[in-house]
C-alpha atoms as one frame of an Amber mdcrd trajectory, in Angstrom:
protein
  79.525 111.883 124.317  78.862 113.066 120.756  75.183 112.609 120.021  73.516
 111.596 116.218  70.989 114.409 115.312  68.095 112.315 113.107  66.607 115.935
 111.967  69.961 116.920 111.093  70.673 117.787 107.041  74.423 116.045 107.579
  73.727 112.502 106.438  73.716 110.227 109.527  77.060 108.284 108.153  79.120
 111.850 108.376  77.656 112.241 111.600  78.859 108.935 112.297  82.283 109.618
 111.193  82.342 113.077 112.827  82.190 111.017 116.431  84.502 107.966 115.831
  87.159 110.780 114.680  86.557 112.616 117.928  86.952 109.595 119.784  90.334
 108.719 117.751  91.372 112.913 117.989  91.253 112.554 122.189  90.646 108.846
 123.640  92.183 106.219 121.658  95.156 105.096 120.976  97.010 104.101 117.888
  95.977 100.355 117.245  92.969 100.149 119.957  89.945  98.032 118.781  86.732
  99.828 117.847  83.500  98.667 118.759  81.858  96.178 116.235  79.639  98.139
 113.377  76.417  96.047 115.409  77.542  98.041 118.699  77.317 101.225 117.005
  74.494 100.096 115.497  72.293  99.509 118.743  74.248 102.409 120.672  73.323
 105.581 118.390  70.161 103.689 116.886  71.112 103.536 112.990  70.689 100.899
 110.348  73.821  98.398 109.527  74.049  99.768 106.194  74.582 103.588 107.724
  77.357 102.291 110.003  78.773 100.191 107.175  79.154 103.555 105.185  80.994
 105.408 107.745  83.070 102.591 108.415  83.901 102.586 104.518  84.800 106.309
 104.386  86.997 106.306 107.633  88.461 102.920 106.289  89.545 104.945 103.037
  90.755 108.324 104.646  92.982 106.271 106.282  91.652 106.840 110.348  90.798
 102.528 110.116  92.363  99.383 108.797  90.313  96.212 109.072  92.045  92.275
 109.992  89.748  89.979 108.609  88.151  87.769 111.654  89.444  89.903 113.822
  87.641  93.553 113.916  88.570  97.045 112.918  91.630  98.898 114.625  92.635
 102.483 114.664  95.095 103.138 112.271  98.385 105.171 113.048  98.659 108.781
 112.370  99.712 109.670 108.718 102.955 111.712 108.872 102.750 114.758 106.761
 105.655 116.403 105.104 105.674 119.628 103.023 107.659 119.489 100.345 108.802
 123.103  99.384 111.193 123.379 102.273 114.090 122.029 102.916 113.576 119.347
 105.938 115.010 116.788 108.232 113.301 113.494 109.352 114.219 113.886 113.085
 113.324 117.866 112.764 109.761 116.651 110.798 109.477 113.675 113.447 109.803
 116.207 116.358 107.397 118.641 115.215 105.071 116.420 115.156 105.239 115.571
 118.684 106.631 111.856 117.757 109.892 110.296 118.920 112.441 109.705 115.741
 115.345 107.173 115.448 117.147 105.992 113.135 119.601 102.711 113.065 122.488
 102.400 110.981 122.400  98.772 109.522 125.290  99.242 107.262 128.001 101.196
 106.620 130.560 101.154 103.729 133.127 102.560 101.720 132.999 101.658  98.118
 133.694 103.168  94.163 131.280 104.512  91.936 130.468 102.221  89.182 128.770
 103.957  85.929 125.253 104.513  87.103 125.998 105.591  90.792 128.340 108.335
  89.249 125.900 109.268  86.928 123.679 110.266  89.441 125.986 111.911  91.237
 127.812 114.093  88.927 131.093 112.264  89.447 133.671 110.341  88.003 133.228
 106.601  87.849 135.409 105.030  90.246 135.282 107.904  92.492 134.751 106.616
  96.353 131.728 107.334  98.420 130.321 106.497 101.889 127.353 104.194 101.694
 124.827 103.341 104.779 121.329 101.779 105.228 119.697 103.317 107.676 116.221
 102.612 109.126 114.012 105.655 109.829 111.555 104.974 113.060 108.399 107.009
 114.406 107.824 106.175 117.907 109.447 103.302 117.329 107.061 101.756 114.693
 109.077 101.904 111.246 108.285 103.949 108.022 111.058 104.593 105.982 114.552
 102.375 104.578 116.608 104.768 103.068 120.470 103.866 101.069 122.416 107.308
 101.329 125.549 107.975  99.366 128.084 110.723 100.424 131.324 111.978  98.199
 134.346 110.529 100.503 136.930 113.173 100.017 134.010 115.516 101.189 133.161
 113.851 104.358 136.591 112.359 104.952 136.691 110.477 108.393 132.810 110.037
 108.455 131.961 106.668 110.544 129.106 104.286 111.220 129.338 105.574 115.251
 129.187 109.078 113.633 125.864 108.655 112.186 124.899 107.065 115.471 125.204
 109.645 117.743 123.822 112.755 115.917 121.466 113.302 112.856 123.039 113.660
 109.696 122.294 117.051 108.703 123.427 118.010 111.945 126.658 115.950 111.638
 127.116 117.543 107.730 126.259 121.294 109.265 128.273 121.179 112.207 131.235
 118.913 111.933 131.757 119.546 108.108 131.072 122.932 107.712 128.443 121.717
 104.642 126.515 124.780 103.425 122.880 123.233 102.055 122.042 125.511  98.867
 118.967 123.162  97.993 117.506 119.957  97.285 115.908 117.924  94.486 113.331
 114.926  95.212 111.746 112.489  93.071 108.360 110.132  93.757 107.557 107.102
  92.647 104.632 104.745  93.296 106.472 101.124  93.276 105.408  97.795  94.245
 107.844  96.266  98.512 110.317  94.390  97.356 111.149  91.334 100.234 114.093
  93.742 101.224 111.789  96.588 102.452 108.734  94.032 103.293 111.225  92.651
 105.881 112.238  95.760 107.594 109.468  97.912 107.182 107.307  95.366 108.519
 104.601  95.144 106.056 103.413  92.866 103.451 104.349  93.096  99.720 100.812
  93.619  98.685 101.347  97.044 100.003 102.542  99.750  97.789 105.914 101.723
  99.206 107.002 105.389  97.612 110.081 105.332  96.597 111.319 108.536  96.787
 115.004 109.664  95.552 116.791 113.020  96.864 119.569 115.002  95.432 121.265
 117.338  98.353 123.267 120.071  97.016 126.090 122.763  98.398 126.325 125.272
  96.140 126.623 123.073  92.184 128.079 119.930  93.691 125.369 117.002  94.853
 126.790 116.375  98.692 124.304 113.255  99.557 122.009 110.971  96.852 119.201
 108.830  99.023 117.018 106.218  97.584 114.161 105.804 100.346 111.757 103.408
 100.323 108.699 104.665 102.630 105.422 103.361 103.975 102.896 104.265 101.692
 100.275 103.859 104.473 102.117 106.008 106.822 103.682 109.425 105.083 101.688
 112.115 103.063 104.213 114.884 101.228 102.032 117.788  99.933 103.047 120.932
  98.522 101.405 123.917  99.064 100.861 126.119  95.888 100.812 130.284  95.563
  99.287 132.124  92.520
């Protein structure tokens, strides 16, 4: 067990934090109860207000979330995403040691109307496959993504296709697609009911809305709107002189 060092020059609140993120790091699991802030307070001998602080800063950084009357709870693990490659969720999910899945709620065929094919580079009234799939981490959700595929270029795609393999996998192998690169776009937006409902969350919390443009070679193969957890994914970009 960690110990609090009084004649240490760390500030006894980082100290603090330095052991309950140990404890989260090795011992406890996502959504386990932490002690009460008078526990710590008698265990390691500080004031209220010290364990109060740390509980703040955790509580912030995202390693806590609080229920009102009921106590504070570990939160689940942020999933990180770097943005200048080009990436998979199920590749991004397995790296990081967690279990993806993804269920295809819907599944059409339908036309372009004026703003779809704007989007898209195509002719209104061109056809396109469009699913809703939901994006799960170890089976908790965190992301509802609408997809949108030319037709003629994935001719004979099917709901049971998407099923059984991931879709990059399914584009690489079965069509022969060729990614050249993709484009992404962020936004901060307020849950609508739709997401609220099947991500699971209330609408007081703020999703990211993030919108991706999948090219082969000039032509834009796959638009996605996502809607994502904006407690549970962190995208950051790493930056060379």
């Amino acid at each position: 067990m960690q110990k609090i060092n009084k004649d240490s020059k760390l500030p006894l609140y980082c100290q603090l934090m330095q052991v309950i993120i140990a404890e989260i790091d090795t011992c406890l699991e996502v959504d386990a109860k932490l002690p009460s802030e008078r526990d710590f307070c008698t265990k390691y001998g500080l004031s209220r207000s010290t364990v109060r602080q740390a509980f703040l800063e955790l509580e912030q950084e995202g390693y806590i979330y609080k229920i009102h009357g009921k106590g504070t709870f570990v939160s689940p693990k942020k999933l990180n995403q770097e943005l200048l490659k080009f990436y998979s969720f199920t590749t991004e999910m397995k790296k990081l040691g967690k279990k993806p899945e993804s269920k295809v709620l819907s599944f059409d065929r339908i036309v372009c109307d004026w703003n779809l094919a704007q989007k898209m580079k195509l002719e209104p009234g061109t056809e396109v496959y469009r699913f809703l799939r939901l994006r799960l981490a170890d089976q908790k959700p965190v992301m509802l993504e609408t997809s949108y595929v030319p037709q003629k270029r994935f001719e004979g795609l099917s709901r049971e296709m998407l099923e059984e393999s991931a879709m990059y996998d399914l584009f690489s192998h079965t069509y022969g697609v060729e990614f050249t690169y993709a484009e992404e776009k962020f936004q901060a937006v307020g849950t609508d009911d739709k997401t609220a409902k099947y991500l699971n969350v209330g609408k007081s919390l703020p999703s990211l809305k993030i919108e991706r443009f999948t090219y082969e070679r000039d032509q834009i193969i796959e638009y996605t709107m996502s809607m994502a957890r904006g407690d549970q994914l962190i995208y950051s970009v790493k930056l060379n002189k």
